[in-house]
mmCIF file of C-alpha atoms in Angstrom:
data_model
loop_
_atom_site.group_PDB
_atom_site.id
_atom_site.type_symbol
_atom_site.label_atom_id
_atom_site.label_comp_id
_atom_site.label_asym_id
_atom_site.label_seq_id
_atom_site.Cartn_x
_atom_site.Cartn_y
_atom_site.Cartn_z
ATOM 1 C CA UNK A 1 -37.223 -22.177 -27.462
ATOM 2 C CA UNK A 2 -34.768 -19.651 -28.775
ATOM 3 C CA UNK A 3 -32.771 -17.658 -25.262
ATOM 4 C CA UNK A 4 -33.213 -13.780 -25.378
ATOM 5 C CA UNK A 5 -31.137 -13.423 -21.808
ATOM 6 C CA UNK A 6 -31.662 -9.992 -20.528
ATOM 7 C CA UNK A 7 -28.238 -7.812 -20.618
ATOM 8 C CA UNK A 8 -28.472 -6.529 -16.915
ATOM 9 C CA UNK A 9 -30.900 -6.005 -14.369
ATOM 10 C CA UNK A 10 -32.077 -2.967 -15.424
ATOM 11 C CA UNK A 11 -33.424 -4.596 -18.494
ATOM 12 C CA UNK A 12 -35.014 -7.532 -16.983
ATOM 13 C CA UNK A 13 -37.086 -4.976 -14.789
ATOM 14 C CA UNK A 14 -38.513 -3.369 -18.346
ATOM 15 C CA UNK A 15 -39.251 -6.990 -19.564
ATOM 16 C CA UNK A 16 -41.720 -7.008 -16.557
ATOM 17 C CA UNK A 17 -42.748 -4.612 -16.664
ATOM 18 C CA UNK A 18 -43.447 -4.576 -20.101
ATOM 19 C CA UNK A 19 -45.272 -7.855 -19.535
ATOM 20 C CA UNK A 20 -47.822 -6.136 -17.468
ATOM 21 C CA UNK A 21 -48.645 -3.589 -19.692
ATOM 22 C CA UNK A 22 -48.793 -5.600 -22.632
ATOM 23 C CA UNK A 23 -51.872 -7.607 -23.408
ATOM 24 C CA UNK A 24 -55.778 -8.036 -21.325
ATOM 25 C CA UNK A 25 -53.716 -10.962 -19.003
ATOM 26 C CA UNK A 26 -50.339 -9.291 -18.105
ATOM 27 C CA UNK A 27 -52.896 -5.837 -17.050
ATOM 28 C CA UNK A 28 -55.422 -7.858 -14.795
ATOM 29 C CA UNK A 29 -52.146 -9.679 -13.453
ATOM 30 C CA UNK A 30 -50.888 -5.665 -12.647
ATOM 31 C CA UNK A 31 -54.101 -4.834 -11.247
ATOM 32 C CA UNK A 32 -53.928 -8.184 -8.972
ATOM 33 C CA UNK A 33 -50.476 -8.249 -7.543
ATOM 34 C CA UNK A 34 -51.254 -4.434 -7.135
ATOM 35 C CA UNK A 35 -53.592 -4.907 -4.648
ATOM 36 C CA UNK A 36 -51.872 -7.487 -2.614
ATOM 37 C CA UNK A 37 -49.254 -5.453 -2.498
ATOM 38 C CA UNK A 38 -51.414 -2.364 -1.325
ATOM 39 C CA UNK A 39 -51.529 -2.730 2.532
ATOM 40 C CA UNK A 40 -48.349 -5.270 2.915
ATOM 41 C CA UNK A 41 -44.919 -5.843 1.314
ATOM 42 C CA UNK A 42 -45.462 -8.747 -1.606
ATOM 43 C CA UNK A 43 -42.448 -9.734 -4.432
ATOM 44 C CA UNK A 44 -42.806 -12.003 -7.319
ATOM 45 C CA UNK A 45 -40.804 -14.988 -6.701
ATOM 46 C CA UNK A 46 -38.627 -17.243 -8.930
ATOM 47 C CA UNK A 47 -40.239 -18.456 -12.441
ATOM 48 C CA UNK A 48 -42.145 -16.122 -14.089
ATOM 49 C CA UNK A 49 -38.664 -13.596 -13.368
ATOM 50 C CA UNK A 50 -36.304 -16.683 -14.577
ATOM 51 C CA UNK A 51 -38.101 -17.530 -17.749
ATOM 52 C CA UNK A 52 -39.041 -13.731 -18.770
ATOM 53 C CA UNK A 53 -35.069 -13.411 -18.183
ATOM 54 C CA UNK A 54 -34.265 -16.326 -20.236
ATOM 55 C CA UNK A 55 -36.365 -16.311 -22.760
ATOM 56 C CA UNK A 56 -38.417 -12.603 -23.280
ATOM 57 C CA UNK A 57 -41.787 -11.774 -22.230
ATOM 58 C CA UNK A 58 -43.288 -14.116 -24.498
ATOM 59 C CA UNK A 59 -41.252 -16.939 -23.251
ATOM 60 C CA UNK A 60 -43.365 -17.227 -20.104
ATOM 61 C CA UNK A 61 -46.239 -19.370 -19.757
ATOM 62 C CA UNK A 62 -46.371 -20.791 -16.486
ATOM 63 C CA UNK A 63 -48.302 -19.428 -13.145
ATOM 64 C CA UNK A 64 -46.815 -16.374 -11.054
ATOM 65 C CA UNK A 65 -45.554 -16.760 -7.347
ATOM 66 C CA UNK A 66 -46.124 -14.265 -5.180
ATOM 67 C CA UNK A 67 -44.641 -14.126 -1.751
ATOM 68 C CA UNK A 68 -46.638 -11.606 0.619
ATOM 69 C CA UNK A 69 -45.589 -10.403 4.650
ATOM 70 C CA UNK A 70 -48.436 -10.892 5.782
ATOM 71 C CA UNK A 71 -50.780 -13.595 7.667
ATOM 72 C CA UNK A 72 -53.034 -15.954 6.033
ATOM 73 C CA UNK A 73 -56.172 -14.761 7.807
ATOM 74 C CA UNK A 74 -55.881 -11.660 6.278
ATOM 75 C CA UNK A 75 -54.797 -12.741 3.197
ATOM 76 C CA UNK A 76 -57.481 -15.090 2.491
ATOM 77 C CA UNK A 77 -59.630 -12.392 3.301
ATOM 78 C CA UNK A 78 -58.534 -10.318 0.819
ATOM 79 C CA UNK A 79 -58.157 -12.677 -1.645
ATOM 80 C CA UNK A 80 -62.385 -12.499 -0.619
ATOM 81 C CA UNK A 81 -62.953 -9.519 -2.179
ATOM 82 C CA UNK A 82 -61.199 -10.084 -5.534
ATOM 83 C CA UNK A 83 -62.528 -12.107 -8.242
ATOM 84 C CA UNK A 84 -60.781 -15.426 -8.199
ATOM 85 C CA UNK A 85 -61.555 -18.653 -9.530
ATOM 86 C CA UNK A 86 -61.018 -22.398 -7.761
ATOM 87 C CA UNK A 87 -59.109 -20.919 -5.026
ATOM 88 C CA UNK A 88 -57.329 -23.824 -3.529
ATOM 89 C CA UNK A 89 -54.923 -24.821 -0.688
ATOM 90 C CA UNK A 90 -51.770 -26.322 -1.384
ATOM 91 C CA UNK A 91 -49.623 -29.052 0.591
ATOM 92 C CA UNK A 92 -46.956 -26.399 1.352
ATOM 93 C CA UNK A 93 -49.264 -23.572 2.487
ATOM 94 C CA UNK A 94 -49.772 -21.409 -0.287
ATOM 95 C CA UNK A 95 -52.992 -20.439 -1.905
ATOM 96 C CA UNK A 96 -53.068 -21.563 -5.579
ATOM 97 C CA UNK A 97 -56.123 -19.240 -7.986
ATOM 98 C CA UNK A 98 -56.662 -18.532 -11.463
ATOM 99 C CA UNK A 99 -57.691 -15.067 -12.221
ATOM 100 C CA UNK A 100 -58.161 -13.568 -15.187
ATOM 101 C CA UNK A 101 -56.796 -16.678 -17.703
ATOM 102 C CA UNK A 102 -53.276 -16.805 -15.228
ATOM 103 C CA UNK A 103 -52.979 -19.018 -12.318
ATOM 104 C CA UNK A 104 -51.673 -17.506 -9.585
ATOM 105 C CA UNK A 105 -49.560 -19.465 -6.739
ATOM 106 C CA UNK A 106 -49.530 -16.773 -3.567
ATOM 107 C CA UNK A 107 -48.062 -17.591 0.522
ATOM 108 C CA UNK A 108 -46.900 -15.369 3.615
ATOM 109 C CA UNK A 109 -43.457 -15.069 3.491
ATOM 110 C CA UNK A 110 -43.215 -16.648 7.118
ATOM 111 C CA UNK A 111 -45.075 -19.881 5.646
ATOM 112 C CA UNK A 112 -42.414 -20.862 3.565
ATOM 113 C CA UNK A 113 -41.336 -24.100 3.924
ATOM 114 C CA UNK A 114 -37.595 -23.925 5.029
ATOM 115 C CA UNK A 115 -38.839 -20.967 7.324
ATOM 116 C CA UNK A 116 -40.879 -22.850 8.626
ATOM 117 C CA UNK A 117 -39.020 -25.755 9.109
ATOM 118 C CA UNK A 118 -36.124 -24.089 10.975
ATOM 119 C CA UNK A 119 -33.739 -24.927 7.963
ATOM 120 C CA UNK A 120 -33.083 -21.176 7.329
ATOM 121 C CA UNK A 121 -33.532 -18.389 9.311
ATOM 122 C CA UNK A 122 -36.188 -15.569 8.176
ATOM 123 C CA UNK A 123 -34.357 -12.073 8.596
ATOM 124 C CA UNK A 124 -36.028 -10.436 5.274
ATOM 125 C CA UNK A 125 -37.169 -11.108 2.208
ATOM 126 C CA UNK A 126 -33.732 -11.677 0.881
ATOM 127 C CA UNK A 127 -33.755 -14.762 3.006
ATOM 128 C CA UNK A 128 -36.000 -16.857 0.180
ATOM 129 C CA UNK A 129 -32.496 -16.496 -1.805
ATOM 130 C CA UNK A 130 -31.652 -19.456 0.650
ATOM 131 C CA UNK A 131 -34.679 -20.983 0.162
ATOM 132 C CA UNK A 132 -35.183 -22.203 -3.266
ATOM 133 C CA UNK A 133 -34.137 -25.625 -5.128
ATOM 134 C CA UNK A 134 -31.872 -23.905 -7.789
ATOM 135 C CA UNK A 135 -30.060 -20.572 -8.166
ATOM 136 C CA UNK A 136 -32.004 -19.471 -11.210
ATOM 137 C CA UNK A 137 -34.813 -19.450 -8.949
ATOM 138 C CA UNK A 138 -33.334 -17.501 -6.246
ATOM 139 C CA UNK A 139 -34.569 -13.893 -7.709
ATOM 140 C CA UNK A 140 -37.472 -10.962 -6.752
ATOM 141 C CA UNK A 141 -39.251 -8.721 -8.004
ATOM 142 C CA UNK A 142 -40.578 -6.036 -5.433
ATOM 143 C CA UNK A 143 -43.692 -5.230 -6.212
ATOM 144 C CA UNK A 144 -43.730 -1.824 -4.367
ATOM 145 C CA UNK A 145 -40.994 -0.515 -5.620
ATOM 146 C CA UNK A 146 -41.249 -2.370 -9.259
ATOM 147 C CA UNK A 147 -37.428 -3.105 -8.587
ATOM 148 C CA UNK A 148 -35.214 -6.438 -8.841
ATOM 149 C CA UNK A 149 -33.611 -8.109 -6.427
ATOM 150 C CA UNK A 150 -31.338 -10.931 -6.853
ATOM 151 C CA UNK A 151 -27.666 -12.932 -5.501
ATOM 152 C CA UNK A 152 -25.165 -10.756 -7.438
ATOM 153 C CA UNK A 153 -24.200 -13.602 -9.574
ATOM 154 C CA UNK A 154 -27.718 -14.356 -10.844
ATOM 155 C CA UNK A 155 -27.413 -12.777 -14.441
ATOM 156 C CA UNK A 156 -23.839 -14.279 -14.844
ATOM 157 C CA UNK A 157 -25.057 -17.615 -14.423
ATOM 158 C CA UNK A 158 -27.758 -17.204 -16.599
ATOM 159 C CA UNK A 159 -25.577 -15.852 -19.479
ATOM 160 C CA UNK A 160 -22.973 -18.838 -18.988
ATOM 161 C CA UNK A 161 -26.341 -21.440 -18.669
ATOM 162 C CA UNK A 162 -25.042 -22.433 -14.982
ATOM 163 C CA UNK A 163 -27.157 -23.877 -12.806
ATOM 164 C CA UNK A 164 -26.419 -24.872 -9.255
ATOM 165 C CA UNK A 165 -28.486 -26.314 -6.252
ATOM 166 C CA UNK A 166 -29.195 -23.953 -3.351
ATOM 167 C CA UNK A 167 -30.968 -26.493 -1.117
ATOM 168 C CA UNK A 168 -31.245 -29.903 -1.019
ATOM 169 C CA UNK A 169 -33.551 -30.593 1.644
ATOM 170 C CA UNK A 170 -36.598 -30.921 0.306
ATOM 171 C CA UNK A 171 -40.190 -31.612 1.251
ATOM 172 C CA UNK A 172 -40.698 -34.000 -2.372
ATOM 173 C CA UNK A 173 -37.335 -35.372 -3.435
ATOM 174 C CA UNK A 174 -39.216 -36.809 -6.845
ATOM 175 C CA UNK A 175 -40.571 -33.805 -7.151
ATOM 176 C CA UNK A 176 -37.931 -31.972 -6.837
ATOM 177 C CA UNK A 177 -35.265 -34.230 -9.143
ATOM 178 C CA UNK A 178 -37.915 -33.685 -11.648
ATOM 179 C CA UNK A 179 -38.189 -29.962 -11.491
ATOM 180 C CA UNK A 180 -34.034 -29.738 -11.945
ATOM 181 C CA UNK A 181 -34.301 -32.180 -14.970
ATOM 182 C CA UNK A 182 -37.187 -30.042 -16.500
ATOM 183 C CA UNK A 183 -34.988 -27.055 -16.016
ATOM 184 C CA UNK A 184 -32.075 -28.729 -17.061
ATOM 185 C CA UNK A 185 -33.618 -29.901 -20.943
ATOM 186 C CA UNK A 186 -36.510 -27.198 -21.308
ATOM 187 C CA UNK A 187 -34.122 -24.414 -20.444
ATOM 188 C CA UNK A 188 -30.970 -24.932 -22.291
ATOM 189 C CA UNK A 189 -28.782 -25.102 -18.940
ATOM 190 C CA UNK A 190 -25.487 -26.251 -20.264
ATOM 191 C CA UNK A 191 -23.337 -26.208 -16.848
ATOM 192 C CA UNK A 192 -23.591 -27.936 -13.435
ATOM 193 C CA UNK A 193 -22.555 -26.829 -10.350
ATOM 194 C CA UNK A 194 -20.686 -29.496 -7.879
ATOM 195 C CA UNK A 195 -23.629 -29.497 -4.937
ATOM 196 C CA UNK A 196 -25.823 -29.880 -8.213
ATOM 197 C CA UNK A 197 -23.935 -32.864 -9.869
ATOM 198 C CA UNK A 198 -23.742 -34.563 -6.295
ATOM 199 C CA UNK A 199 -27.230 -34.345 -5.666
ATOM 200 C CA UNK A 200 -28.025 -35.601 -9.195
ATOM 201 C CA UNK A 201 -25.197 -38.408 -9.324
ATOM 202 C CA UNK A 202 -27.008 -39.558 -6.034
ATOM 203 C CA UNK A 203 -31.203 -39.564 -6.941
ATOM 204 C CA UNK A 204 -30.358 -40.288 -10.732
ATOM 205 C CA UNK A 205 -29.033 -43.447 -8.935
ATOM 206 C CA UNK A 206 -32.103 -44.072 -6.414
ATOM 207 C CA UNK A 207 -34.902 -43.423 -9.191
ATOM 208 C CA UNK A 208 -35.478 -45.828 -12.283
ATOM 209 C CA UNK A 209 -36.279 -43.921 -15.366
ATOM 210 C CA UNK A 210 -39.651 -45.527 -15.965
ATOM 211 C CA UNK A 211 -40.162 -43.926 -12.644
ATOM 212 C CA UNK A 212 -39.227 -40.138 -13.661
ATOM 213 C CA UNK A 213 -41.622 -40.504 -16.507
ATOM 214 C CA UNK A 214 -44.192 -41.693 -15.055
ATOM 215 C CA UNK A 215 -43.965 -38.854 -12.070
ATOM 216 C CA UNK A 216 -43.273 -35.869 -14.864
ATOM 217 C CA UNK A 217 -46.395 -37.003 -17.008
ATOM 218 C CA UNK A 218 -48.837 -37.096 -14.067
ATOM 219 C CA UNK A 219 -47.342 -33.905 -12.608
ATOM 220 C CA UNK A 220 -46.804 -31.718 -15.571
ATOM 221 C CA UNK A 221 -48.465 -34.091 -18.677
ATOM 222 C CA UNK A 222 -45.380 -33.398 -20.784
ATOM 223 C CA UNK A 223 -42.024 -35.614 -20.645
ATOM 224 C CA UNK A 224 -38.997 -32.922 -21.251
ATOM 225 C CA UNK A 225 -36.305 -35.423 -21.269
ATOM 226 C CA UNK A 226 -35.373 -38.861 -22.899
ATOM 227 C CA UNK A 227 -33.967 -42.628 -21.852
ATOM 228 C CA UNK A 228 -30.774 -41.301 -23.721
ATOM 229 C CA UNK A 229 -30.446 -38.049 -22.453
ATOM 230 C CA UNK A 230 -30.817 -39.108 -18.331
ATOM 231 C CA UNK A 231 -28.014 -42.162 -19.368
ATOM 232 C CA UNK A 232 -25.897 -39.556 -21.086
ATOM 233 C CA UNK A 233 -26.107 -37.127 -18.077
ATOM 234 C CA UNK A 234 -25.336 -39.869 -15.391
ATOM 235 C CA UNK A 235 -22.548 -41.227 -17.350
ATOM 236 C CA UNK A 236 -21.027 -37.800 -17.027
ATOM 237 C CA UNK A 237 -22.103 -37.670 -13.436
ATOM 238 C CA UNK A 238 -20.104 -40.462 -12.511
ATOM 239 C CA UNK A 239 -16.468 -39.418 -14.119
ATOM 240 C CA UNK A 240 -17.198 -35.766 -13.122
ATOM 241 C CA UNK A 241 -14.997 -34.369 -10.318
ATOM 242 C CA UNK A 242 -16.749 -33.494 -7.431
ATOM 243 C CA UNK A 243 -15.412 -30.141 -6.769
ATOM 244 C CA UNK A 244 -15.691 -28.996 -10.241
ATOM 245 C CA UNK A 245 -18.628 -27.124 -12.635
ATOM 246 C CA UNK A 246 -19.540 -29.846 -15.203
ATOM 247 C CA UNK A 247 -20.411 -29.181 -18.702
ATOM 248 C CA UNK A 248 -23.170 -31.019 -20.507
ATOM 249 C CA UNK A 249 -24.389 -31.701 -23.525
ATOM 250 C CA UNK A 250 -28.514 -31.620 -23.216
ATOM 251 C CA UNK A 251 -29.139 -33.670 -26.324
ATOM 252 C CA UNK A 252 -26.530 -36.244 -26.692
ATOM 253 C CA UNK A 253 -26.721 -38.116 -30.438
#
């Protein structure tokens, strides 16, 4: 997939918002994340920002996550009076729906995970910066206000392809190698942060590679990386200095 990265953030806010205007899915979305946004603050969290960054409007195809300050009683019941489809708990407390052809992944900002597990404290909705596995997911859009918010490096590292890890405690360590790996060789990241490359050197080490296949194909159906490509990367892992950015090459020959 060919990168389109946005210039700034004033034109990543007209790629969303051309999104919802564009198209039966992207105006039922509009419709939906305008009425959960209606009677409490909500923001659209992480992916469906990163990848319209990254790669255009088009370039998403995922679910949106939407982060709302409000309680789950009342959530769920207004969730009740829209028109959702297999609406479904999930392990981490969120409320997972497909409306409209999109799925739809939606929790209370105070049921976040690291929020909830005392890991970081909750002082706004800035605090899911904090929160996330990777910086490139570390970005909101307010729904309100139909403004971005993001760490004010977050389009620089995107233009240089950096990624770096935010947290590493995680509820799903597999889970959560895998995501960085599928972001790492679907995305096109070409640099490595130091917290990243130590938490890499250090799983890549733990789990086989039979093992990450097998985890990414039940997960997500797909496999996004090779044998070659995972030896390649830990080979640079291990002569990489550990207080410096590290520079890969995602499809090694």
């Amino acid at each position: 997939m060919n990168t389109k990265v946005v210039k700034n953030q004033k034109h990543l806010k007209r790629r969303i918002d051309d999104f919802f205007l564009s198209g039966y899915e992207g105006k039922a979305a509009r419709v939906l994340i305008d009425t959960l946004a209606e009677h409490n603050r909500a923001w659209i969290f992480g992916g469906m920002i990163r990848d319209i960054g990254l790669f255009g409007r088009k370039g998403f195809t995922s679910d949106i996550d939407i982060v709302v300050d409000s309680n789950r009683e009342d959530l769920l019941r207004l969730l009740s009076t829209i028109d959702v489809q297999n609406l479904a708990s999930t392990k981490l407390g969120g409320i997972r729906f497909h409306y409209h052809d999109m799925d739809f992944d939606v929790w209370c900002l105070s049921d976040t995970w690291a929020f909830k597990e005392n890991l970081i404290p909750l002082e706004g909705a800035h605090s899911l910066f904090k929160t996330t596995l990777m910086t490139w997911d570390a970005i909101l859009y307010d729904i309100h206000s139909r403004e971005v918010i993001s760490p004010e490096n977050y389009l620089e590292d995107l233009h240089e392809r950096r990624l770096e890890l935010v947290l590493s405690q995680t509820p799903n360590e597999p889970g959560s190698l895998i995501k960085i790996l599928r972001t790492i060789y679907s995305k096109q990241v070409e640099v490595l942060g130091p917290e990243l490359c130590t938490f890499l050197h250090q799983r890549l080490d733990t789990y086989n590679f039979e093992t990450l296949v097998h985890y990414e194909m039940t997960h997500y159906h797909t496999n996004s990386f090779t044998a070659a490509q995972i030896n390649q990367l830990l080979q640079n892992l291990r002569l990489a200095n550990p207080e410096c950015d590290l520079r890969v090459n995602i499809n090694p020959t």
